mmCIF file of C-alpha atoms in Angstrom:
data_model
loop_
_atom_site.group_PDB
_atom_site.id
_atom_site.type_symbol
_atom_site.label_atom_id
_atom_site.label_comp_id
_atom_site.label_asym_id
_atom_site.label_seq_id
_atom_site.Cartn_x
_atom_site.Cartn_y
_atom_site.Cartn_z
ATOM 1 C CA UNK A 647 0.934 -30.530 7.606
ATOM 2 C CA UNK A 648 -2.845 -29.654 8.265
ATOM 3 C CA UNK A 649 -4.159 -30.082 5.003
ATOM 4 C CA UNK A 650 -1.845 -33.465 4.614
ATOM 5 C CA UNK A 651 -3.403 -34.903 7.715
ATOM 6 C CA UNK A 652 -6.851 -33.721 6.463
ATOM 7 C CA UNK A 653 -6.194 -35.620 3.256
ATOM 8 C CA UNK A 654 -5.234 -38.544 5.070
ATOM 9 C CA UNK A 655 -7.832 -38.786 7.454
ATOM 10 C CA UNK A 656 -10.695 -38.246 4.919
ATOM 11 C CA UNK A 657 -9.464 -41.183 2.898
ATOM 12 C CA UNK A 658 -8.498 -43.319 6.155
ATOM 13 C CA UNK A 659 -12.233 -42.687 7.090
ATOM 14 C CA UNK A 660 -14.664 -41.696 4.149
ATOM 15 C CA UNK A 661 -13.039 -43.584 1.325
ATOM 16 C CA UNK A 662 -13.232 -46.913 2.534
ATOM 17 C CA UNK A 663 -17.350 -46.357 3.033
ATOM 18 C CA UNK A 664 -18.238 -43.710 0.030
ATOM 19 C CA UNK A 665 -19.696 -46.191 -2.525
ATOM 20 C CA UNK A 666 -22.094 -48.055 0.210
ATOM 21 C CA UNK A 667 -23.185 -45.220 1.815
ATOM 22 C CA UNK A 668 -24.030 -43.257 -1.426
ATOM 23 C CA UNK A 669 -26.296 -46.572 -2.069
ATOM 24 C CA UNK A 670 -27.917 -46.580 0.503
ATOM 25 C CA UNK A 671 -28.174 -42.441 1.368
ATOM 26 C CA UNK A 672 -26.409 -43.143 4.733
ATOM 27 C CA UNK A 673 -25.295 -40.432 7.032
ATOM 28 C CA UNK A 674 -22.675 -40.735 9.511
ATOM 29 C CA UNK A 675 -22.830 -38.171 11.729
ATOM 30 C CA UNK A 676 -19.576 -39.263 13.651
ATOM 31 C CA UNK A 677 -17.452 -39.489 10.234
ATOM 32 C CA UNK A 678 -18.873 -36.154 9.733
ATOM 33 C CA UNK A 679 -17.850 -34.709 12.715
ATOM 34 C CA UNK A 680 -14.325 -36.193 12.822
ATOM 35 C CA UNK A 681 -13.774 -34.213 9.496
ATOM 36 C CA UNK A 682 -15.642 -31.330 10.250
ATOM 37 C CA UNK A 683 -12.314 -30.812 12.548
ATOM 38 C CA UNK A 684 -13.686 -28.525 15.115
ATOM 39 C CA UNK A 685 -10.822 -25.925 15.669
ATOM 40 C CA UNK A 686 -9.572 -26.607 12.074
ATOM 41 C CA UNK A 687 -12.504 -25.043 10.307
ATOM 42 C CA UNK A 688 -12.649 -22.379 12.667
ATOM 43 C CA UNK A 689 -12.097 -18.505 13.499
ATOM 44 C CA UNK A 690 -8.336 -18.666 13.237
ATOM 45 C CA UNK A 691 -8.037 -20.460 9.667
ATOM 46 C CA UNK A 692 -7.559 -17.502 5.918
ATOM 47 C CA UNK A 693 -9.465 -18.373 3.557
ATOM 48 C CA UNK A 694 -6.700 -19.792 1.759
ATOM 49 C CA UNK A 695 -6.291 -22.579 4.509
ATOM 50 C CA UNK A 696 -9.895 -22.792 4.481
ATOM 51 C CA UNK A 697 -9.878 -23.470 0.659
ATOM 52 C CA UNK A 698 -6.707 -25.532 0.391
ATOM 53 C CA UNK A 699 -8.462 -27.635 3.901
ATOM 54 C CA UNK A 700 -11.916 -28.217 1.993
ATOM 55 C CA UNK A 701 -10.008 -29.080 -1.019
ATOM 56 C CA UNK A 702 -7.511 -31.508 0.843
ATOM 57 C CA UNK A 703 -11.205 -33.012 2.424
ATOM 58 C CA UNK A 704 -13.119 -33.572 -1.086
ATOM 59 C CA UNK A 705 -9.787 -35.484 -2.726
ATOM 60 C CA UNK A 706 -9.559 -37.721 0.194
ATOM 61 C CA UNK A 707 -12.915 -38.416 0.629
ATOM 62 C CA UNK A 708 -13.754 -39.200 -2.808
ATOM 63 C CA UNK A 709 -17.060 -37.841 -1.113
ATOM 64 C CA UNK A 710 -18.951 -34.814 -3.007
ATOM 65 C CA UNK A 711 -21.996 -34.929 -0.671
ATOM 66 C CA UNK A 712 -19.909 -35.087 2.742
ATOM 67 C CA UNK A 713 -17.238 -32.323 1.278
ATOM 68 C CA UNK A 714 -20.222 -30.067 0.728
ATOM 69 C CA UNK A 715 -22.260 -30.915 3.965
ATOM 70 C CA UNK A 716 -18.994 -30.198 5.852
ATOM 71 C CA UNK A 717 -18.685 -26.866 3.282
ATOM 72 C CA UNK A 718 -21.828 -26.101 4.205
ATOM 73 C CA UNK A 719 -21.729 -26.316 7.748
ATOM 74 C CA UNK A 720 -18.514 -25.011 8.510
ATOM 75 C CA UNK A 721 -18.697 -22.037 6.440
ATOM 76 C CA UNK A 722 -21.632 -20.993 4.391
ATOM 77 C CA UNK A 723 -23.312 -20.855 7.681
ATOM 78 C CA UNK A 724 -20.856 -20.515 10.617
ATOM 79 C CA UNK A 725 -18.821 -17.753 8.890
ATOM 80 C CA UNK A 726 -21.878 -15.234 8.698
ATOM 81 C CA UNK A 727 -22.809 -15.699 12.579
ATOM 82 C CA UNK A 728 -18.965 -14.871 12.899
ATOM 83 C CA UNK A 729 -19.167 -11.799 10.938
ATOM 84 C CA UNK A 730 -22.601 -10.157 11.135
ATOM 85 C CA UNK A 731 -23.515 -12.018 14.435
ATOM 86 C CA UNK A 732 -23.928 -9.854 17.401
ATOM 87 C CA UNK A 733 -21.710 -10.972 20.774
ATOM 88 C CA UNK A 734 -24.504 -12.631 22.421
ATOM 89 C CA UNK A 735 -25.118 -14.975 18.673
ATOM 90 C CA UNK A 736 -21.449 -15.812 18.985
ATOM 91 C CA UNK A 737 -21.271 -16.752 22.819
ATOM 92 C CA UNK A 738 -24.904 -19.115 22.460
ATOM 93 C CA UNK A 739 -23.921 -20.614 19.228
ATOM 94 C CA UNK A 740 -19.709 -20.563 18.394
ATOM 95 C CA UNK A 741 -18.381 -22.916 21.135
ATOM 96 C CA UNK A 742 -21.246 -26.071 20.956
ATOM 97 C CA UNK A 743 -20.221 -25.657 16.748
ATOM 98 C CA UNK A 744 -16.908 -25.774 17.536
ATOM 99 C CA UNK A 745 -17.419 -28.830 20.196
ATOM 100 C CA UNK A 746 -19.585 -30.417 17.365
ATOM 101 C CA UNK A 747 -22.446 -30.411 19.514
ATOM 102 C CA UNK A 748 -24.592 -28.241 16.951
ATOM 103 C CA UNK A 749 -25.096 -28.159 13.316
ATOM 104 C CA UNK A 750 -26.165 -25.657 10.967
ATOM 105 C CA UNK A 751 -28.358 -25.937 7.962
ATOM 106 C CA UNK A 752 -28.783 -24.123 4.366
ATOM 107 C CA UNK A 753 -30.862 -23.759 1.393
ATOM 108 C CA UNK A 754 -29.099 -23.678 -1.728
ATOM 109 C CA UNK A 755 -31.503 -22.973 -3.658
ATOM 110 C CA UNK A 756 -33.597 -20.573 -1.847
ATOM 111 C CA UNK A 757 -37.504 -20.406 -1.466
ATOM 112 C CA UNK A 758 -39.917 -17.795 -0.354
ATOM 113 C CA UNK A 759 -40.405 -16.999 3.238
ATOM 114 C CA UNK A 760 -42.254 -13.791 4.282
ATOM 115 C CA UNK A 761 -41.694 -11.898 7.882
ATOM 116 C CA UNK A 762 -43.888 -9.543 9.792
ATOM 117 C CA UNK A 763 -43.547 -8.134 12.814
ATOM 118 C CA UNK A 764 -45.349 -8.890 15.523
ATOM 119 C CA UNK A 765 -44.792 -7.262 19.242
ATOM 120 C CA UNK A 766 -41.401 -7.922 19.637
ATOM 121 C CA UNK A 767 -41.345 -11.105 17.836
ATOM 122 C CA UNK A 768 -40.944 -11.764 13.552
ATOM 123 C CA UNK A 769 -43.239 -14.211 12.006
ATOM 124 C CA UNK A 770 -42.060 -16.514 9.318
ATOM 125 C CA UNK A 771 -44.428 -18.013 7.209
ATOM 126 C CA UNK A 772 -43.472 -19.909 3.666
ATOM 127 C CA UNK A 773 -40.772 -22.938 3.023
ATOM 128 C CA UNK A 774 -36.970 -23.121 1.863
ATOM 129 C CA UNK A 775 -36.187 -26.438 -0.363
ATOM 130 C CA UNK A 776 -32.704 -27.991 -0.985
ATOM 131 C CA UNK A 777 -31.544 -27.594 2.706
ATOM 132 C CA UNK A 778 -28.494 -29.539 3.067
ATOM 133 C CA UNK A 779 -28.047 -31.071 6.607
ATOM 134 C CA UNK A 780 -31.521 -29.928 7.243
ATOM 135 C CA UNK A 781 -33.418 -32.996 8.842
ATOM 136 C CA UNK A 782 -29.947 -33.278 11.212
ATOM 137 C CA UNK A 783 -29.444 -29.133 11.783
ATOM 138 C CA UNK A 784 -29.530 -27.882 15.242
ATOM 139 C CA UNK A 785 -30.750 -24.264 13.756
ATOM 140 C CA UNK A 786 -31.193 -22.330 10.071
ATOM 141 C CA UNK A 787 -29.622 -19.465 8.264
ATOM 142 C CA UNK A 788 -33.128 -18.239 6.428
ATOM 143 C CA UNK A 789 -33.201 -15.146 4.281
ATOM 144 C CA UNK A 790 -36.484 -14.171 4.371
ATOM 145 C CA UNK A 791 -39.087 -10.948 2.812
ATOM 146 C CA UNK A 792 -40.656 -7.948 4.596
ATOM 147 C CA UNK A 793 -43.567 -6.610 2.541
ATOM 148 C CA UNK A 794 -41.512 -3.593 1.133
ATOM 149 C CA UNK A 795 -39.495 -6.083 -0.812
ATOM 150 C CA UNK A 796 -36.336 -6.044 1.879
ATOM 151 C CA UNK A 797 -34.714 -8.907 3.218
ATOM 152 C CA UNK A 798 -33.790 -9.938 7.049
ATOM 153 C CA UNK A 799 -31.654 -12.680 7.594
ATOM 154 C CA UNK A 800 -32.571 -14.531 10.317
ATOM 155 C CA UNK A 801 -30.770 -17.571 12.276
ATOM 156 C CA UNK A 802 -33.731 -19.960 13.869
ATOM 157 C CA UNK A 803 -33.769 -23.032 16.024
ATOM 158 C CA UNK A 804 -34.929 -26.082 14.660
ATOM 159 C CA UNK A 805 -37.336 -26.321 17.414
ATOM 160 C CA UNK A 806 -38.995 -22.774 17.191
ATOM 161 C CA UNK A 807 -42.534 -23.688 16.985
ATOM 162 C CA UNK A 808 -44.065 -23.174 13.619
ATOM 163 C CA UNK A 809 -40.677 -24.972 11.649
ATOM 164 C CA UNK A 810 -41.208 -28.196 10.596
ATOM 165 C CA UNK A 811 -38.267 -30.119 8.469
ATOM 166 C CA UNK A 812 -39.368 -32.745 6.078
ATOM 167 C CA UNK A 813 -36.282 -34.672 4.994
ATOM 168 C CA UNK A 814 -36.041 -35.093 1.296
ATOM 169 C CA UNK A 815 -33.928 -37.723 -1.129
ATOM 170 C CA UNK A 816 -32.348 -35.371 -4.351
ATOM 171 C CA UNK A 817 -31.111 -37.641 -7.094
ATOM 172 C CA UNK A 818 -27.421 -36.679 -6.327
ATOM 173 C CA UNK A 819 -25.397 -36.034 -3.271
ATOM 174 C CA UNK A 820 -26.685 -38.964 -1.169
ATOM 175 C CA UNK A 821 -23.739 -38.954 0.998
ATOM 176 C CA UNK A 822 -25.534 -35.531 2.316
ATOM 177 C CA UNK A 823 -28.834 -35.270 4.511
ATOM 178 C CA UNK A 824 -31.464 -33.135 2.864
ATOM 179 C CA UNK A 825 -34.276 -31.966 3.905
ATOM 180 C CA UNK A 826 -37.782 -28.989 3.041
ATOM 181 C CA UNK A 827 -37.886 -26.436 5.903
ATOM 182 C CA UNK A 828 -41.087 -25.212 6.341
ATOM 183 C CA UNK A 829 -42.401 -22.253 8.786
ATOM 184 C CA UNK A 830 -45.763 -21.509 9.668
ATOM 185 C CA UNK A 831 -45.911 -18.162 11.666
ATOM 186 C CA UNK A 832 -43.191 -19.176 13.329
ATOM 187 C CA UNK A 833 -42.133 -17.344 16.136
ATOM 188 C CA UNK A 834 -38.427 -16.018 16.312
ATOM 189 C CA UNK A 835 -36.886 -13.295 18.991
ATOM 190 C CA UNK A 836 -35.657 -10.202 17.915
ATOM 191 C CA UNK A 837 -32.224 -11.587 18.903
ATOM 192 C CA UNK A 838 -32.738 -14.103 15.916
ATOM 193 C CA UNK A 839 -31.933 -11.243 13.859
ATOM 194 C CA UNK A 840 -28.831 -11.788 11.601
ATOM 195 C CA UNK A 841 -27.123 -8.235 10.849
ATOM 196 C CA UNK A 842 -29.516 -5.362 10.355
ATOM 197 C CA UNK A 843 -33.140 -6.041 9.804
ATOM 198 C CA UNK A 844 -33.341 -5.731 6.312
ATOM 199 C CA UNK A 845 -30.133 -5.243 5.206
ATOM 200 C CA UNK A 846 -29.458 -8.962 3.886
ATOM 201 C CA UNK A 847 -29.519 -8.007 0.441
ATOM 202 C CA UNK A 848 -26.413 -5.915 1.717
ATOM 203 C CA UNK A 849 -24.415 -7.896 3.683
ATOM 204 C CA UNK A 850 -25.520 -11.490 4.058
ATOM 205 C CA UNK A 851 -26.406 -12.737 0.617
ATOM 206 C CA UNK A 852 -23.530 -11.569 -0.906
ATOM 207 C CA UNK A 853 -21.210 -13.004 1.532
ATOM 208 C CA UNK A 854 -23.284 -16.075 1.268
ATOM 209 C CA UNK A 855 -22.435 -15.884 -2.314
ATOM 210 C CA UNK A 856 -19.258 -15.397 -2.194
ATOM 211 C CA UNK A 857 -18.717 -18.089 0.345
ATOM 212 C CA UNK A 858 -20.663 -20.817 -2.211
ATOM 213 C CA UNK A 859 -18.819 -19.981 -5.146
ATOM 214 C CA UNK A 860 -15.216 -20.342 -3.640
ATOM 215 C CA UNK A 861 -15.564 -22.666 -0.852
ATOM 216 C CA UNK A 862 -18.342 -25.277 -2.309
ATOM 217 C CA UNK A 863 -16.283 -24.708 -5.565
ATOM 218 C CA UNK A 864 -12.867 -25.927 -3.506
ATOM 219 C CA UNK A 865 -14.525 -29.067 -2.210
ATOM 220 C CA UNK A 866 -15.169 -30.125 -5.482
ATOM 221 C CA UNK A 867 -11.488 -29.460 -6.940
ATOM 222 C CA UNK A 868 -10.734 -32.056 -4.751
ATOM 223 C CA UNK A 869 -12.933 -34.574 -6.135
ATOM 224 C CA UNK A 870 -11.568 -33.273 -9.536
ATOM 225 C CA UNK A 871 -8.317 -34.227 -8.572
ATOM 226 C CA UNK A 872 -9.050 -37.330 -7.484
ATOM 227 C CA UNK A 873 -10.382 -38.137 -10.637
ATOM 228 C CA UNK A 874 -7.719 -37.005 -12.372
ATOM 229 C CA UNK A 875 -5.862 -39.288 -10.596
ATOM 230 C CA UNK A 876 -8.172 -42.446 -11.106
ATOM 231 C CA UNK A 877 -7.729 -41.340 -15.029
ATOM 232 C CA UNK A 878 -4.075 -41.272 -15.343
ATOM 233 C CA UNK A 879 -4.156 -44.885 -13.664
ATOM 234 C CA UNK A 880 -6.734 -46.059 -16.262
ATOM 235 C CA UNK A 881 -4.213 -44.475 -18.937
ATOM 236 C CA UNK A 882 -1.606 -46.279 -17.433
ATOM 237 C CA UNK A 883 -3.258 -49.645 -17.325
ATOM 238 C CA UNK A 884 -6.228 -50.073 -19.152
ATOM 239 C CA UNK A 885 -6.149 -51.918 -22.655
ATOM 240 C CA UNK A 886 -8.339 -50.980 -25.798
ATOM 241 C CA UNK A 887 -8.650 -53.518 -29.102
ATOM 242 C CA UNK A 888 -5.868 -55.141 -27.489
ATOM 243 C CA UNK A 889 -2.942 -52.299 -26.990
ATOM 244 C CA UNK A 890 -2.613 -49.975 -23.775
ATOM 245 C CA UNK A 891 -4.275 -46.951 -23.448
ATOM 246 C CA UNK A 892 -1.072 -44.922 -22.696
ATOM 247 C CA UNK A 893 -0.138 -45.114 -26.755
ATOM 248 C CA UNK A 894 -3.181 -43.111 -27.547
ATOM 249 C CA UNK A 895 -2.261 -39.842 -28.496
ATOM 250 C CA UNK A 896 -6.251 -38.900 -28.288
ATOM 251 C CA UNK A 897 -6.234 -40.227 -24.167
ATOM 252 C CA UNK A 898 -2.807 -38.797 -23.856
ATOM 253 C CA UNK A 899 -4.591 -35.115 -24.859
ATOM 254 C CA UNK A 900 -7.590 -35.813 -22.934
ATOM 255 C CA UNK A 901 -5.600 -36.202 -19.723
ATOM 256 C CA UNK A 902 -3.393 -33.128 -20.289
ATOM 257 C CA UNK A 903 -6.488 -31.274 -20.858
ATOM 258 C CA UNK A 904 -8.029 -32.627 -17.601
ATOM 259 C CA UNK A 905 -5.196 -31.456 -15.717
ATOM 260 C CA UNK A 906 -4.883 -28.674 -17.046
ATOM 261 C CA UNK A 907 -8.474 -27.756 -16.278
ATOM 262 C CA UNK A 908 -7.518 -28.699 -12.278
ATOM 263 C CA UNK A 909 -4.366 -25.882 -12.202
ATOM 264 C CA UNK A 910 -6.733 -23.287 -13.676
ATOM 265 C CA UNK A 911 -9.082 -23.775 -11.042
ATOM 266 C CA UNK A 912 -6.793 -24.308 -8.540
ATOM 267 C CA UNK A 913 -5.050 -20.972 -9.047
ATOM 268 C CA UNK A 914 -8.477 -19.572 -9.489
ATOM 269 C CA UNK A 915 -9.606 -20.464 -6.532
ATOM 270 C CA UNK A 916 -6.493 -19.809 -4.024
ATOM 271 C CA UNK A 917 -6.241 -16.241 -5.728
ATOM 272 C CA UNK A 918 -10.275 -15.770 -4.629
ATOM 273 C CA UNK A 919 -9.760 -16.930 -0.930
ATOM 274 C CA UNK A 920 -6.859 -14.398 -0.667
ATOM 275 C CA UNK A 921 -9.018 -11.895 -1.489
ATOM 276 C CA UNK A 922 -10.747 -12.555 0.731
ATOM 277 C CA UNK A 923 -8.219 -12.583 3.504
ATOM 278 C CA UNK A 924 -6.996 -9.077 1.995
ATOM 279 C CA UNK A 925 -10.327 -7.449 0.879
ATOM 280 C CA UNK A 926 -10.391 -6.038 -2.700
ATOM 281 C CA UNK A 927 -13.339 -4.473 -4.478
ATOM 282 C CA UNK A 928 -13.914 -7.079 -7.039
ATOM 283 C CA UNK A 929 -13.548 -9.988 -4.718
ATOM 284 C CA UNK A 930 -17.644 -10.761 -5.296
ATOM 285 C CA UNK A 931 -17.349 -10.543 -9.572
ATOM 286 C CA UNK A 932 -13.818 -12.247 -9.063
ATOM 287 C CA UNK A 933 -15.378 -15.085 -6.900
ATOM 288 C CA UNK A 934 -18.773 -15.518 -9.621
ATOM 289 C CA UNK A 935 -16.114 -16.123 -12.457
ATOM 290 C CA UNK A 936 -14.033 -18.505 -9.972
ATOM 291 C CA UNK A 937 -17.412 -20.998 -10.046
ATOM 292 C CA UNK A 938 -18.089 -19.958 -13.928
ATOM 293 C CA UNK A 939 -15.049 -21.288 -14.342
ATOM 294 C CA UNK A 940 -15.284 -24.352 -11.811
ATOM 295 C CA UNK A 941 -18.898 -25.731 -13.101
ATOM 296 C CA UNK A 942 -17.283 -25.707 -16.794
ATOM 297 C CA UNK A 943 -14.362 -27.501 -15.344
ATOM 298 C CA UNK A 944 -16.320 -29.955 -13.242
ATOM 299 C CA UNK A 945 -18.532 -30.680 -16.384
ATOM 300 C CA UNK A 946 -15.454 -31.315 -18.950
ATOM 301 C CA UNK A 947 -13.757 -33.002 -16.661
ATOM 302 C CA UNK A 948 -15.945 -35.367 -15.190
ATOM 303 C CA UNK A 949 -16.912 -36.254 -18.724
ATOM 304 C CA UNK A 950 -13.482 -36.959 -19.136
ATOM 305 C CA UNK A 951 -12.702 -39.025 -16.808
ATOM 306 C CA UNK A 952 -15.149 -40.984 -17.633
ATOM 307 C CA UNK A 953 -14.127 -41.877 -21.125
ATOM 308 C CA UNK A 954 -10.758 -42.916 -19.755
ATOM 309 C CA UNK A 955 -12.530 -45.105 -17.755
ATOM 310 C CA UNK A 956 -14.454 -46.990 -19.903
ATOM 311 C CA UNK A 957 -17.822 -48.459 -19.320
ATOM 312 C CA UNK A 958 -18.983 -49.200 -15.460
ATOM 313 C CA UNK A 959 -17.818 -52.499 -14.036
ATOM 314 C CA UNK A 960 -19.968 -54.736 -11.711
ATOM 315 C CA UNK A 961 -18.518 -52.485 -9.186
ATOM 316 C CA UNK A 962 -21.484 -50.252 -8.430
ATOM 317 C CA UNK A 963 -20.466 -46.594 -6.940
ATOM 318 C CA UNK A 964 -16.970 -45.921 -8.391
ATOM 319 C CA UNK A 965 -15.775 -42.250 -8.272
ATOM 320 C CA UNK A 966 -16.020 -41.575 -12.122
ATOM 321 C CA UNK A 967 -20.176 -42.825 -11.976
ATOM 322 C CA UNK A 968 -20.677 -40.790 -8.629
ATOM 323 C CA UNK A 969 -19.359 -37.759 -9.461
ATOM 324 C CA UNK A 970 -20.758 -37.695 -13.115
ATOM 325 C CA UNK A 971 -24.207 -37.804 -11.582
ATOM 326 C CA UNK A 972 -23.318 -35.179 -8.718
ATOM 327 C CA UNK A 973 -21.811 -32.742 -10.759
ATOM 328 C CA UNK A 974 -25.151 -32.146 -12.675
ATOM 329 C CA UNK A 975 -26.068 -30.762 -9.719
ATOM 330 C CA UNK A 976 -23.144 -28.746 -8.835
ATOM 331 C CA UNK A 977 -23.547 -27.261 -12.547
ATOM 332 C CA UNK A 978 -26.812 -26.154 -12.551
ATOM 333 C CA UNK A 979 -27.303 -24.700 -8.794
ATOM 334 C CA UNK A 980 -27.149 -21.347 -9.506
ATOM 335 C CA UNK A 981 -25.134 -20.557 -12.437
ATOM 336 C CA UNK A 982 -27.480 -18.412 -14.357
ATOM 337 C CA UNK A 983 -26.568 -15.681 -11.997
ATOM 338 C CA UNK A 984 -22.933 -15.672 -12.657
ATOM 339 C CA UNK A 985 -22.226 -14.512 -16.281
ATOM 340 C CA UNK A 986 -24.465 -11.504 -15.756
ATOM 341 C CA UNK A 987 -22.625 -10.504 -12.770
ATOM 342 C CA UNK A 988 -19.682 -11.180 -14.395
ATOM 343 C CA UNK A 989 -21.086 -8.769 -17.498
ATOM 344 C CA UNK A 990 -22.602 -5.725 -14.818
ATOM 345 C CA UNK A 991 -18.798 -6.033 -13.358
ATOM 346 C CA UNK A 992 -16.960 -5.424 -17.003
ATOM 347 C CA UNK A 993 -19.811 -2.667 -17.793
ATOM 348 C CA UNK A 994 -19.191 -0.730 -14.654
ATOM 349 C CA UNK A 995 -15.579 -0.860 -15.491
ATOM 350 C CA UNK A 996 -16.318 0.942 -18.588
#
């Protein structure tokens, strides 16, 4: 019933207001917020709820940049500070997220921050790029060097003196603030301190991983769906040299290859999350070949979709034109690392 109402309510809300506001890169912090669904995308949800939720959010929507800024919020960097976070992390910063009072931001695509200690303080110094929700974030999940080569994680205010966010237009995802963090000796308490200071190659990143691959991976089976959908409509309907598309055994194909491409990363995915909820060993290599296998869906099946299509009418923003563009980025953010941990995986096997 959840994920129904979730469905409903992102295209009651979002759909109506996708195509302007990917135009003209408009945020809406209260849409956001209303389908953020404080309590919903919280402590008590599996990770198969979470999935099927985020999922049920990008298909209603029709909305890859608000499905990942809510993705990115709600989990990439809310479910660290719930596992790794120490009780006082999780009394200051859990109930204003879950009141939608405060916002978290993250890099996905990293940068190069050093820390040194200093009394009992850590200085930051360097800049993170790609932040999604960064010029609207209350506070930061940055990952940043010690001069041995470890890594701290650390969670930091927005205003800590010494951070400065620049906000930022990418190509794709408009629907999505973005924004350059960048700290200059800034100051952050020990308490700032996510998990064990430098342990984050450990225990952060590759949760952070993890929780990319699946859960950024789930919002965009939704939009895949959706697409799927617009597709068998333009099957059903359009008309080429005169005769409906539906008699072409070459569409026909095309659209039992696109769904078939959604079931395979649907069952993909839901098989990941329970992992998740029941930890195995190869939950992280299971989870890298989940988004292998998403970011070749997204790319054959966007293209897809847009042959049903046909060219791009006067009406500018359509789902088939918006998601082609976005899912160049979803393809290339961070893929090269997956087949080789895919490979180390098989080899330790052997």
């Amino acid at each position: 019933m959840v994920i129904e109402q979730v469905r409903q309510l992102a295209g009651h809300l979002a759909r109506p207001t996708v195509a302007a506001r990917d135009v003209h890169r408009e945020w809406d912090e209260t849409l956001f917020k209303a389908l953020t669904v404080p309590g919903t995308f919280g402590g008590g949800m599996t990770a198969v709820q979470t999935c099927a939720l985020l999922t049920a959010l990008g298909e209603g929507s029709q909305d890859p940049g608000l499905a990942l800024a809510v993705a990115t919020h709600a989990v990439l960097v809310t479910v660290p500070l719930r596992v790794f976070g120490t009780a006082a992390q999780r009394e200051r910063y859990l109930p204003p997220i879950a009141a939608g009072e405060w916002i978290g931001g993250l890099s996905l695509l990293g940068g190069e921050v050093k820390v040194r200690a200093a009394a009992d303080e850590w200085l930051l110094s360097g800049s993170v790029d790609l932040v999604a929700l960064g010029p609207k974030a209350h506070h930061f999940l940055v990952i940043a060097e010690h001069s041995t080569g470890s890594r701290t994680a650390f969670l930091v205010d927005a205003d800590t003196p010494g951070l400065r966010v620049d906000e930022t237009t990418p190509a794709a995802l408009r629907t999505c603030p973005w924004g350059r963090v960048v700290l200059e000796d800034c100051q952050v308490p020990a308490s700032a301190v996510l998990g064990g200071v430098g342990s984050a190659a450990t225990e952060v990143e590759p949760l952070l991983a993890v929780l990319d691959w699946v859960f950024v991976s789930a919002a965009w089976l939704g939009v895949l769906r959706a697409l799927e959908s617009d597709a068998l409509e333009a099957v059903r309907t359009r008309e080429v040299f005169g005769a409906p598309l539906g008699h072409s055994q070459s569409a026909r194909f095309t659209l039992a290859d696109l769904a078939i491409q959604n079931e395979l990363v649907g069952g993909l995915l839901a098989q990941v999350a329970a992992g998740l909820d029941e930890p195995t060993a190869r939950v992280y290599e299971d989870a890298a070949a989940a988004r292998l296998f998403t970011t070749s869906a997204v790319r054959a099946v966007t293209e897809a979709a847009a042959d049903l299509a046909g060219p791009a009418g006067p009406d500018e923003g359509q789902l088939v034109d918006r998601a082609h563009r976005d899912a160049r980025f979803f393809v290339s953010s961070g893929a090269e690392l997956l087949r080789p941990t895919i490979a180390a995986a098989l080899l330790n096997l052997g």
